[in-house]
PDB file of C-alpha atoms in Angstrom:
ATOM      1  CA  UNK A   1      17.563   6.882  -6.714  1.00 57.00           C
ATOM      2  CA  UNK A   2      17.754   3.211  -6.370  1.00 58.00           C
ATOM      3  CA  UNK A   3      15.110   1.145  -8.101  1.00 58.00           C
ATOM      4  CA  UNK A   4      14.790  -2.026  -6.330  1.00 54.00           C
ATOM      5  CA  UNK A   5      12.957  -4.993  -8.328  1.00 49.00           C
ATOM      6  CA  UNK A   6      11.416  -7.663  -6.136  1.00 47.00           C
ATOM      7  CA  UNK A   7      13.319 -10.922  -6.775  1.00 49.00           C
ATOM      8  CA  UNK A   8       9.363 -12.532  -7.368  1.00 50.00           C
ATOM      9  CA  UNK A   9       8.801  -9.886  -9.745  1.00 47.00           C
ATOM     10  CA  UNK A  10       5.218 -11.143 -10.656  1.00 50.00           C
ATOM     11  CA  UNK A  11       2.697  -8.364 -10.734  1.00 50.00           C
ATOM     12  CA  UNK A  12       4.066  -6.602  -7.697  1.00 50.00           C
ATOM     13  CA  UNK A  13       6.049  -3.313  -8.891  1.00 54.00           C
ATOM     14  CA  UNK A  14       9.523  -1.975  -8.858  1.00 61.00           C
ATOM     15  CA  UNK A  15       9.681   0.402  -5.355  1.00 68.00           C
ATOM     16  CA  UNK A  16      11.736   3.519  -5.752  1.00 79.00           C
ATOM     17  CA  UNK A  17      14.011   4.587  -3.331  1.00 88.00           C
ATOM     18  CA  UNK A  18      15.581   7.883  -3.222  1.00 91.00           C
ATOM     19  CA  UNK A  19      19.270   8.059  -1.926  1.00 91.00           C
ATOM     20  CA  UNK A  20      20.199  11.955  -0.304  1.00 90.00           C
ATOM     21  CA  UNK A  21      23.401  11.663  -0.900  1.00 84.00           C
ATOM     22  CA  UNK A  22      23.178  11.614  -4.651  1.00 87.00           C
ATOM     23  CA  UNK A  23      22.798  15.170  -5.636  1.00 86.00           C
ATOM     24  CA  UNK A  24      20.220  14.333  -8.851  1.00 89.00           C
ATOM     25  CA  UNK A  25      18.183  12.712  -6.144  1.00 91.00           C
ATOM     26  CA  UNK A  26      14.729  14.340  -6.015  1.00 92.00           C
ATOM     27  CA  UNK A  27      14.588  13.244  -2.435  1.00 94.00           C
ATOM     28  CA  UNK A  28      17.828  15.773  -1.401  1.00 93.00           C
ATOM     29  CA  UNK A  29      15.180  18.593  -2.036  1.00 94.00           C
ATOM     30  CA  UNK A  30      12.143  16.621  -0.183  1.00 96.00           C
ATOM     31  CA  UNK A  31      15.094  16.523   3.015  1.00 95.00           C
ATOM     32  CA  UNK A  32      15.714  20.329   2.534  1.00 94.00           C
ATOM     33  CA  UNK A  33      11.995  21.175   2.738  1.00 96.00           C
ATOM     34  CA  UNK A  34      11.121  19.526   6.277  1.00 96.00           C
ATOM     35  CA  UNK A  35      14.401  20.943   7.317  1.00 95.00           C
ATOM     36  CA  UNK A  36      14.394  24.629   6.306  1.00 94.00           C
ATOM     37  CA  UNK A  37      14.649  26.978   8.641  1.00 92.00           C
ATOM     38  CA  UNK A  38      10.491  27.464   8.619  1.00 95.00           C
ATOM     39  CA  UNK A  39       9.935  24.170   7.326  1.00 96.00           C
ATOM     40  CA  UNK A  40      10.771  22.359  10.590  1.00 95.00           C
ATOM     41  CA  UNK A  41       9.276  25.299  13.283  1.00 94.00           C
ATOM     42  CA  UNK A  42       5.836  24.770  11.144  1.00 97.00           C
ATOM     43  CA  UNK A  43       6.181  21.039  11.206  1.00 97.00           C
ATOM     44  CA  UNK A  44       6.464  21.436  14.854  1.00 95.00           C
ATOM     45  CA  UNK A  45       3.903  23.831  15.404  1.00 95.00           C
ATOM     46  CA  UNK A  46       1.589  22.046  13.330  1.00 97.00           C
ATOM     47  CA  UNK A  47       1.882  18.596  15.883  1.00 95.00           C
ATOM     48  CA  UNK A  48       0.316  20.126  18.613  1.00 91.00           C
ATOM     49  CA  UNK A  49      -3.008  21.064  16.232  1.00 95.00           C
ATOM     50  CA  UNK A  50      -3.889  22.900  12.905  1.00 95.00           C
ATOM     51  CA  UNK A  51      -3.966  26.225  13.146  1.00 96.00           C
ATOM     52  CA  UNK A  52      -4.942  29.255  11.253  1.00 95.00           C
ATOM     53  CA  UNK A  53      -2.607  31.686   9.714  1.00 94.00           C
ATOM     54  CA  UNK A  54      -2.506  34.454  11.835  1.00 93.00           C
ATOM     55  CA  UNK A  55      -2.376  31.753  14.833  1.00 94.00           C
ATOM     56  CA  UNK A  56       0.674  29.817  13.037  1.00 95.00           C
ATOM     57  CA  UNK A  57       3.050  32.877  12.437  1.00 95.00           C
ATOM     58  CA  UNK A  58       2.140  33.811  16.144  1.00 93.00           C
ATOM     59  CA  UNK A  59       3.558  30.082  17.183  1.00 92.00           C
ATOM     60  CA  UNK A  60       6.017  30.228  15.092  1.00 92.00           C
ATOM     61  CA  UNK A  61       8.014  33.340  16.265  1.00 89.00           C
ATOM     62  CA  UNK A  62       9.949  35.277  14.144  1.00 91.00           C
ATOM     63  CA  UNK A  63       8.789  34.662  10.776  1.00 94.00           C
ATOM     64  CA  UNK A  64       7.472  37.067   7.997  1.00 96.00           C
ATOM     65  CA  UNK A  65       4.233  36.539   6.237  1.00 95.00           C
ATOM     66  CA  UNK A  66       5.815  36.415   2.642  1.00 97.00           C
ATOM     67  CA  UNK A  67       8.480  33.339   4.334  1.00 97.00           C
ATOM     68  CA  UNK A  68       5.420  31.574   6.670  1.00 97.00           C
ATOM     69  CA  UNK A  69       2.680  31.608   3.078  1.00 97.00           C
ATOM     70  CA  UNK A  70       5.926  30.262   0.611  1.00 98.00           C
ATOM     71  CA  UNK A  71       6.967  27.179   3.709  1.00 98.00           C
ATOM     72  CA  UNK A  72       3.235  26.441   3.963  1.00 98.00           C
ATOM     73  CA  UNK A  73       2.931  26.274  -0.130  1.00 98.00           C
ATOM     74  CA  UNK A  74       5.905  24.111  -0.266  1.00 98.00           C
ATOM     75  CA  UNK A  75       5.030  21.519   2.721  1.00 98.00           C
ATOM     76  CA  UNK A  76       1.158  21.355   1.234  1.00 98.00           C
ATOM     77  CA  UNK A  77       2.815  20.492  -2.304  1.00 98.00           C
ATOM     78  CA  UNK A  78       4.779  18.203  -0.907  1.00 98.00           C
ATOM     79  CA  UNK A  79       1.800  16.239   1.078  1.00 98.00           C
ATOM     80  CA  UNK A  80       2.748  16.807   4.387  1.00 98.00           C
ATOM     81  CA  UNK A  81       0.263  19.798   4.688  1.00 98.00           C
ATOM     82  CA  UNK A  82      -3.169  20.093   4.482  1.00 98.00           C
ATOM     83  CA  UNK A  83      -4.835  23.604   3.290  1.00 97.00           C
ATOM     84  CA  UNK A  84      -8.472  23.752   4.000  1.00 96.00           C
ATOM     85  CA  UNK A  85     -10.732  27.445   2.830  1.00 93.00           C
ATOM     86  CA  UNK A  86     -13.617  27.732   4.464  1.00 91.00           C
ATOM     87  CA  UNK A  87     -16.104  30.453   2.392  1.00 91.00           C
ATOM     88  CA  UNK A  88     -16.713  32.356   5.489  1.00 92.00           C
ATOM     89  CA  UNK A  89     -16.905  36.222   5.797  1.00 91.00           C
ATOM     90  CA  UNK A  90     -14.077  37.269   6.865  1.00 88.00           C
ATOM     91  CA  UNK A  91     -12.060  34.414   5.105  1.00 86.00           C
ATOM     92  CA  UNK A  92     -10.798  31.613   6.953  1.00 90.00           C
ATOM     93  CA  UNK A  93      -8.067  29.268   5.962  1.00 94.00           C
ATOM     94  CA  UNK A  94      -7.045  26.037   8.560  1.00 96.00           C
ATOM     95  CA  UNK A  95      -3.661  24.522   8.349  1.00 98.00           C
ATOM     96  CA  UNK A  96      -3.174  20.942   9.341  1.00 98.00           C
ATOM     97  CA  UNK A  97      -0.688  18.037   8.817  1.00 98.00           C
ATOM     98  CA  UNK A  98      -1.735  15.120   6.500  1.00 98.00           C
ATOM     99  CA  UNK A  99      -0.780  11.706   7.443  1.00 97.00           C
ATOM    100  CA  UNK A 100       2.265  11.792   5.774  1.00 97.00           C
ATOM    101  CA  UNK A 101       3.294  15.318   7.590  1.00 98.00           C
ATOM    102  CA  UNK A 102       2.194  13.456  10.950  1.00 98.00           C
ATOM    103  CA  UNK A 103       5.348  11.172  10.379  1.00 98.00           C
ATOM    104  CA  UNK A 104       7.778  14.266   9.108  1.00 98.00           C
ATOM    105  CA  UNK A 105       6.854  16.264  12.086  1.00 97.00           C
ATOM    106  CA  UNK A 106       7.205  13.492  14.284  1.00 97.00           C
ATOM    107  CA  UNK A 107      10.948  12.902  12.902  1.00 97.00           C
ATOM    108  CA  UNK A 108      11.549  16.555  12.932  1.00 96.00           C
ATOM    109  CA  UNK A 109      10.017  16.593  16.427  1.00 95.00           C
ATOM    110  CA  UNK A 110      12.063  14.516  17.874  1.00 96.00           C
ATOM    111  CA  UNK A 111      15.440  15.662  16.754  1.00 96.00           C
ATOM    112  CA  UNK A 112      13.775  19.194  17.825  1.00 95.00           C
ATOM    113  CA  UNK A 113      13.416  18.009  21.729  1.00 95.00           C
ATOM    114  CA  UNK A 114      16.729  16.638  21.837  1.00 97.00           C
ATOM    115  CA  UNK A 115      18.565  20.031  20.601  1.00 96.00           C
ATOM    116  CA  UNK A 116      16.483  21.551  23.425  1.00 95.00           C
ATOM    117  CA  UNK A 117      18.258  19.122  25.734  1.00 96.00           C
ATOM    118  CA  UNK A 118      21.727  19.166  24.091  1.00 97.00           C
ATOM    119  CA  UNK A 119      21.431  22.796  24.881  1.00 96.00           C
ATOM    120  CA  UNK A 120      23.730  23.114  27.803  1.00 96.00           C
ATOM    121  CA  UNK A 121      26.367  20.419  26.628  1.00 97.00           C
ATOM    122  CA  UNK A 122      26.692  22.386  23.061  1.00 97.00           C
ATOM    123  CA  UNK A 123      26.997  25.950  25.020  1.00 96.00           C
ATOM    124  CA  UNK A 124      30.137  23.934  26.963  1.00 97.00           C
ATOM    125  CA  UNK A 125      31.310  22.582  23.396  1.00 98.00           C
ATOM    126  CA  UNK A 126      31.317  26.100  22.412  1.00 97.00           C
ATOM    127  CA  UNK A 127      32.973  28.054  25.589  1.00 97.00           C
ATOM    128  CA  UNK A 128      36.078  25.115  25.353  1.00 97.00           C
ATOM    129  CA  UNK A 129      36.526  25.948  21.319  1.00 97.00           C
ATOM    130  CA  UNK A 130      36.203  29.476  22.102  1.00 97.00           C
ATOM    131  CA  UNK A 131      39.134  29.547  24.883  1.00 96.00           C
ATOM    132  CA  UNK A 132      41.798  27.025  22.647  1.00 90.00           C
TER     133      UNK A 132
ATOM    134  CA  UNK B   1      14.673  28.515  27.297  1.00 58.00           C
ATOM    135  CA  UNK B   2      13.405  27.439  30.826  1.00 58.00           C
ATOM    136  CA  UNK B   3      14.958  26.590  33.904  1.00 58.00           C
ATOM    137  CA  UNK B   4      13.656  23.941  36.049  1.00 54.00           C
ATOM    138  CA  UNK B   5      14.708  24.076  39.703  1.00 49.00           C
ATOM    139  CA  UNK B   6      14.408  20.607  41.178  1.00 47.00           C
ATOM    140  CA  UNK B   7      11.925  20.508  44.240  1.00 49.00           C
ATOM    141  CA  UNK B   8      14.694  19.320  46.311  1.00 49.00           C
ATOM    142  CA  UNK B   9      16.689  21.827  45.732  1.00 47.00           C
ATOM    143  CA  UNK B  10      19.744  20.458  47.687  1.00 49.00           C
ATOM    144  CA  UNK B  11      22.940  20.528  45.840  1.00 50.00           C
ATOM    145  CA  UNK B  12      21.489  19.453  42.890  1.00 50.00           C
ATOM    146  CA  UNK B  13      21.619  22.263  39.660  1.00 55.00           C
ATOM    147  CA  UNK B  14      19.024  23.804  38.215  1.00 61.00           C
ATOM    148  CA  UNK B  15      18.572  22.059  34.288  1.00 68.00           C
ATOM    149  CA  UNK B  16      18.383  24.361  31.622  1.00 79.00           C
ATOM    150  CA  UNK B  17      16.048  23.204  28.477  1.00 88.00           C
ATOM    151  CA  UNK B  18      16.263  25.098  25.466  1.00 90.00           C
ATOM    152  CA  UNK B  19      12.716  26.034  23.512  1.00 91.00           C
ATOM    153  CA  UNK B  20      13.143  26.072  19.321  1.00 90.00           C
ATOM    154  CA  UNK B  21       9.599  27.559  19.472  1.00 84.00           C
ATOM    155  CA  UNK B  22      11.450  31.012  21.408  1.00 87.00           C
ATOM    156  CA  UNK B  23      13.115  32.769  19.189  1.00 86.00           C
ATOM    157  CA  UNK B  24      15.718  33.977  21.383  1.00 89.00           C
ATOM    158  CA  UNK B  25      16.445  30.904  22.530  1.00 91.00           C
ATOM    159  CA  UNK B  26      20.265  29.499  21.409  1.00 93.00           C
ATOM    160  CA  UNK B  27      18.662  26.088  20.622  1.00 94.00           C
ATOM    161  CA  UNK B  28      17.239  27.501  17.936  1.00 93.00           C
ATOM    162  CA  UNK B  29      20.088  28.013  16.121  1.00 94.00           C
ATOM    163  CA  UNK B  30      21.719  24.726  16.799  1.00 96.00           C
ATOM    164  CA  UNK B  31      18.616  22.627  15.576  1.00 95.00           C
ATOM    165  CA  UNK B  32      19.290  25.368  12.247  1.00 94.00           C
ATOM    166  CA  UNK B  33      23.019  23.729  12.392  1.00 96.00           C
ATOM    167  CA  UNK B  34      22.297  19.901  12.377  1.00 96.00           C
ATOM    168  CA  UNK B  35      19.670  21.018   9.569  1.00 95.00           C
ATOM    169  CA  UNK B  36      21.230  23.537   7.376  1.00 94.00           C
ATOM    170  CA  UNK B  37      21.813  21.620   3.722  1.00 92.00           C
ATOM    171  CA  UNK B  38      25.303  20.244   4.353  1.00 95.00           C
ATOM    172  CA  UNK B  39      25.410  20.024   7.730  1.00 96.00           C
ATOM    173  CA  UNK B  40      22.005  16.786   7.772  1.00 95.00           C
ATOM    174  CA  UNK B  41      24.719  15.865   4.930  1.00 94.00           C
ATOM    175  CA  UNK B  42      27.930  15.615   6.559  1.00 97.00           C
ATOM    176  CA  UNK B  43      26.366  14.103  10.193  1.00 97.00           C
ATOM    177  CA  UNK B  44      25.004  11.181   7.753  1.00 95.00           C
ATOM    178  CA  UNK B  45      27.969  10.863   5.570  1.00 95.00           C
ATOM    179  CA  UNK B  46      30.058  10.354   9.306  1.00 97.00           C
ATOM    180  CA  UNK B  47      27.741   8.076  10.422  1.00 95.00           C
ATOM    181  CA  UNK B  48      29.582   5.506   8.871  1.00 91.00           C
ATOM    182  CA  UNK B  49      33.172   6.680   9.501  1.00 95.00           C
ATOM    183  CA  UNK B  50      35.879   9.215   9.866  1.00 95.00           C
ATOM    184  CA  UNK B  51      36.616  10.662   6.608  1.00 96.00           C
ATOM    185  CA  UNK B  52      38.831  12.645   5.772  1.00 95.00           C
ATOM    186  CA  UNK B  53      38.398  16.381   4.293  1.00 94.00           C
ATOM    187  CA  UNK B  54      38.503  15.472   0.473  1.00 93.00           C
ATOM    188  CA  UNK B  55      36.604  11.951   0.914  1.00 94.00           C
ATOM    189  CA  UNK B  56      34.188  14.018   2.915  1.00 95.00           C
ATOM    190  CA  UNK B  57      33.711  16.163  -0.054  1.00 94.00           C
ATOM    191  CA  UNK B  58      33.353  13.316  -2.538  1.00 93.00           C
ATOM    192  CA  UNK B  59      30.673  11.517  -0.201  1.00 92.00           C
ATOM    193  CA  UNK B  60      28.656  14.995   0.417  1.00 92.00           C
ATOM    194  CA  UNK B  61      28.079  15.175  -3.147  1.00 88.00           C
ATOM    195  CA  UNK B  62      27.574  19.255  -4.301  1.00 91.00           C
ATOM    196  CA  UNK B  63      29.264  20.802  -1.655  1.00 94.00           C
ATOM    197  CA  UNK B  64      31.864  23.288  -2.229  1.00 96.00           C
ATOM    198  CA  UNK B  65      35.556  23.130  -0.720  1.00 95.00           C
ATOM    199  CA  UNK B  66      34.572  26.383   1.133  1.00 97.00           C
ATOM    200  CA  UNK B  67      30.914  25.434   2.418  1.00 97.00           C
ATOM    201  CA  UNK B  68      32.209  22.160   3.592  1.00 97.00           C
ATOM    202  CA  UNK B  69      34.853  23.543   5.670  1.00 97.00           C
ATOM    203  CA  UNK B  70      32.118  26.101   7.337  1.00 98.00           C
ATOM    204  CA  UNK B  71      29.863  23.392   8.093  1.00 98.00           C
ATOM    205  CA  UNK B  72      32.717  21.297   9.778  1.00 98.00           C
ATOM    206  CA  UNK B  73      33.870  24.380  11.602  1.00 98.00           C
ATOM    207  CA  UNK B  74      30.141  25.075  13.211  1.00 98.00           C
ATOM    208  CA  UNK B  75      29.273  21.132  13.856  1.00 98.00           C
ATOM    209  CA  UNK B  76      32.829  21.399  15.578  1.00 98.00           C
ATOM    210  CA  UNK B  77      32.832  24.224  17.906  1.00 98.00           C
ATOM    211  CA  UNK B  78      28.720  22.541  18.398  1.00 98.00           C
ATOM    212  CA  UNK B  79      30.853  19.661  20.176  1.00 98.00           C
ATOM    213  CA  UNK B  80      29.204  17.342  16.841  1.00 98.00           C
ATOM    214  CA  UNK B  81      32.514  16.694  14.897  1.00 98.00           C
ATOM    215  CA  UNK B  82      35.844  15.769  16.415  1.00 98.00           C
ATOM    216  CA  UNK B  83      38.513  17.326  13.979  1.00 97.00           C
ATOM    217  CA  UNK B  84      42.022  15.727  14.160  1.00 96.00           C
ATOM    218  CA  UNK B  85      44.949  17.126  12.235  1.00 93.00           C
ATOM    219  CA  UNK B  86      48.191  14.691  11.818  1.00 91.00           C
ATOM    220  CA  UNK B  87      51.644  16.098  11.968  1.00 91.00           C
ATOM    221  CA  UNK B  88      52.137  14.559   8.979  1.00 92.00           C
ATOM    222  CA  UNK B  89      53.930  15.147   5.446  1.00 91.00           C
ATOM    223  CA  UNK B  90      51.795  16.046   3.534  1.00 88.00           C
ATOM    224  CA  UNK B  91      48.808  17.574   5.965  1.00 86.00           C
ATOM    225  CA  UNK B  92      46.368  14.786   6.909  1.00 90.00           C
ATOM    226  CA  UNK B  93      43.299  16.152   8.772  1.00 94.00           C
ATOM    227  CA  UNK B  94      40.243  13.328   9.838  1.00 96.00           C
ATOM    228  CA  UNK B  95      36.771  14.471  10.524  1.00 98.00           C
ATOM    229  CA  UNK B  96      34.691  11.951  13.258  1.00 98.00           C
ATOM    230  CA  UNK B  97      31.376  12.378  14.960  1.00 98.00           C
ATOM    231  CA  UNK B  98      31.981  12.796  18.789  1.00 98.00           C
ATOM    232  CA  UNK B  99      29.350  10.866  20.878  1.00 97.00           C
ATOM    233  CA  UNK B 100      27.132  13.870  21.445  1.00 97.00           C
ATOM    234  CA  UNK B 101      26.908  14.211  17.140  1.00 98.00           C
ATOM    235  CA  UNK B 102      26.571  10.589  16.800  1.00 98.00           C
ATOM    236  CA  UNK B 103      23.295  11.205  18.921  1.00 98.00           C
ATOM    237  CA  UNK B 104      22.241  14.282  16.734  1.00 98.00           C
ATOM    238  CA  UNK B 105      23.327  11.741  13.644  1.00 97.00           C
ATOM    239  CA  UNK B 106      21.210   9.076  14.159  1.00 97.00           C
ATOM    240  CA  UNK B 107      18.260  11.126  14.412  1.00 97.00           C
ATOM    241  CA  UNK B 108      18.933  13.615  11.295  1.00 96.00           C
ATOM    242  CA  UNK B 109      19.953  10.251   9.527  1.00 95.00           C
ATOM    243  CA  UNK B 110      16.292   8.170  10.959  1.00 96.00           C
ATOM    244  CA  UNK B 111      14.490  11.558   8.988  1.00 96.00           C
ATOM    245  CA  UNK B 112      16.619  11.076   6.100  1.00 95.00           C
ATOM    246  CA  UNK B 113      15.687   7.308   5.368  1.00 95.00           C
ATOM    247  CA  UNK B 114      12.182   8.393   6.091  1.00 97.00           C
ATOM    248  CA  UNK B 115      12.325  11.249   3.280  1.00 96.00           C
ATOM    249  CA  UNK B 116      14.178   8.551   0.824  1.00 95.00           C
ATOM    250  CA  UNK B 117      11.177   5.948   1.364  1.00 96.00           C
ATOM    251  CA  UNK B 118       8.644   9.262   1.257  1.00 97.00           C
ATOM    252  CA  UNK B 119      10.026  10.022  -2.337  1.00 96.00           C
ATOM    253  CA  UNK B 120       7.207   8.227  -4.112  1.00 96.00           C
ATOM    254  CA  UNK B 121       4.120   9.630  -1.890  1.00 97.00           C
ATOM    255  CA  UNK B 122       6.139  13.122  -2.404  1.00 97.00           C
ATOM    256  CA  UNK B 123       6.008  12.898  -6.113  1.00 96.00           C
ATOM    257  CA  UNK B 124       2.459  11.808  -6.036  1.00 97.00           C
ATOM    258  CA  UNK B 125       1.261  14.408  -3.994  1.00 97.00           C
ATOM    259  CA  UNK B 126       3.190  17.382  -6.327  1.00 97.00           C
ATOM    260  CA  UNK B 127       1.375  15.662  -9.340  1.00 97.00           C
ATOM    261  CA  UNK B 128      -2.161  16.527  -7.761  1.00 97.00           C
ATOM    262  CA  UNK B 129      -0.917  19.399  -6.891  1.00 97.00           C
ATOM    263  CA  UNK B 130       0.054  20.632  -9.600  1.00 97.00           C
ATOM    264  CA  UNK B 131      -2.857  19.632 -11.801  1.00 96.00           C
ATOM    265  CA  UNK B 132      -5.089  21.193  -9.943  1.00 90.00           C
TER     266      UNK B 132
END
């Protein structure tokens, strides 16, 4: 972490920083969270609109209850998602990104669409290291 | 992944686009490349310049000599890392981002600032968490 100290320091405070490549940095573990395997397919999911959980691990194929409930714990501890309850019979939890989780999955988003276009040029990468 | 056939469908090939959403889908596991723990490491730590395997090591702070030279392998065969190995006494090996993993760079590296500014609404949001 870098603490930077504005050179007026009058009332306004010291802004931390984190830095990911130092490995003490609490911010290497923030990075590993909106990257994790389920971390970014719910971040991505979770752009379009909030969903419930059933609906969620439908979107986002592939992943186990136990693996979709600890990502969503993690991201809503973090800030970026938003867990709302509602007392209704049969229960009823909503999912939904906070402010903060807008801007992640936005990121995340965005590196997401241009894998999906990179798609053909990495398969090439791959068939010429395959045949050296 | 889809396939869009152009309207005019002249010479022109069809365009495969990959879907992270499908879990068959290949693109899948390349976004899980460019975001697996070392590898949103290494792409920034290139960012700035060729490196070679040990000052790669030192600069990717945590990563052991074996996980490092996994990660290089996939972002290689990806077409995201250029590896160059000089006939030289002793071995000399550089590792540089080819213009395809500059692009995937840049964007893992534009989340990564975002995460190291995040840090303090992060921390703030795992204090109400956790005090709830």
């Amino acid at each position: 972490m870098k603490v930077s100290t504005p050179l007026d320091s009058g009332s306004a405070p010291a802004t931390v920083i984190g830095d990911v490549t130092d490995r003490m940095c609490p911010s290497r573990g923030i990075l590993e969270h909106v990257t994790s395997r389920w971390g970014v397919l719910v971040l991505i999911a979770l752009r379009e609109r909030g969903y419930r959980f059933s609906e969620l691990r439908r979107a986002v194929a592939g992943v186990s209850e136990k693996m979709l409930a600890q990502t969503l714990q993690t991201l809503e501890r973090d800030g970026f998602v938003h867990r709302e309850a509602h007392p209704v019979i049969p229960p009823r939890v909503d999912y939904s990104l906070t402010p903060l989780g807008e801007q992640a999955a936005g990121l995340v988003g965005r590196l997401g669409r241009w894998v999906e276009r990179a798609l053909p040029a990495v398969e090439a990468a791959r068939r010429a290291y395959d045949s050296r």
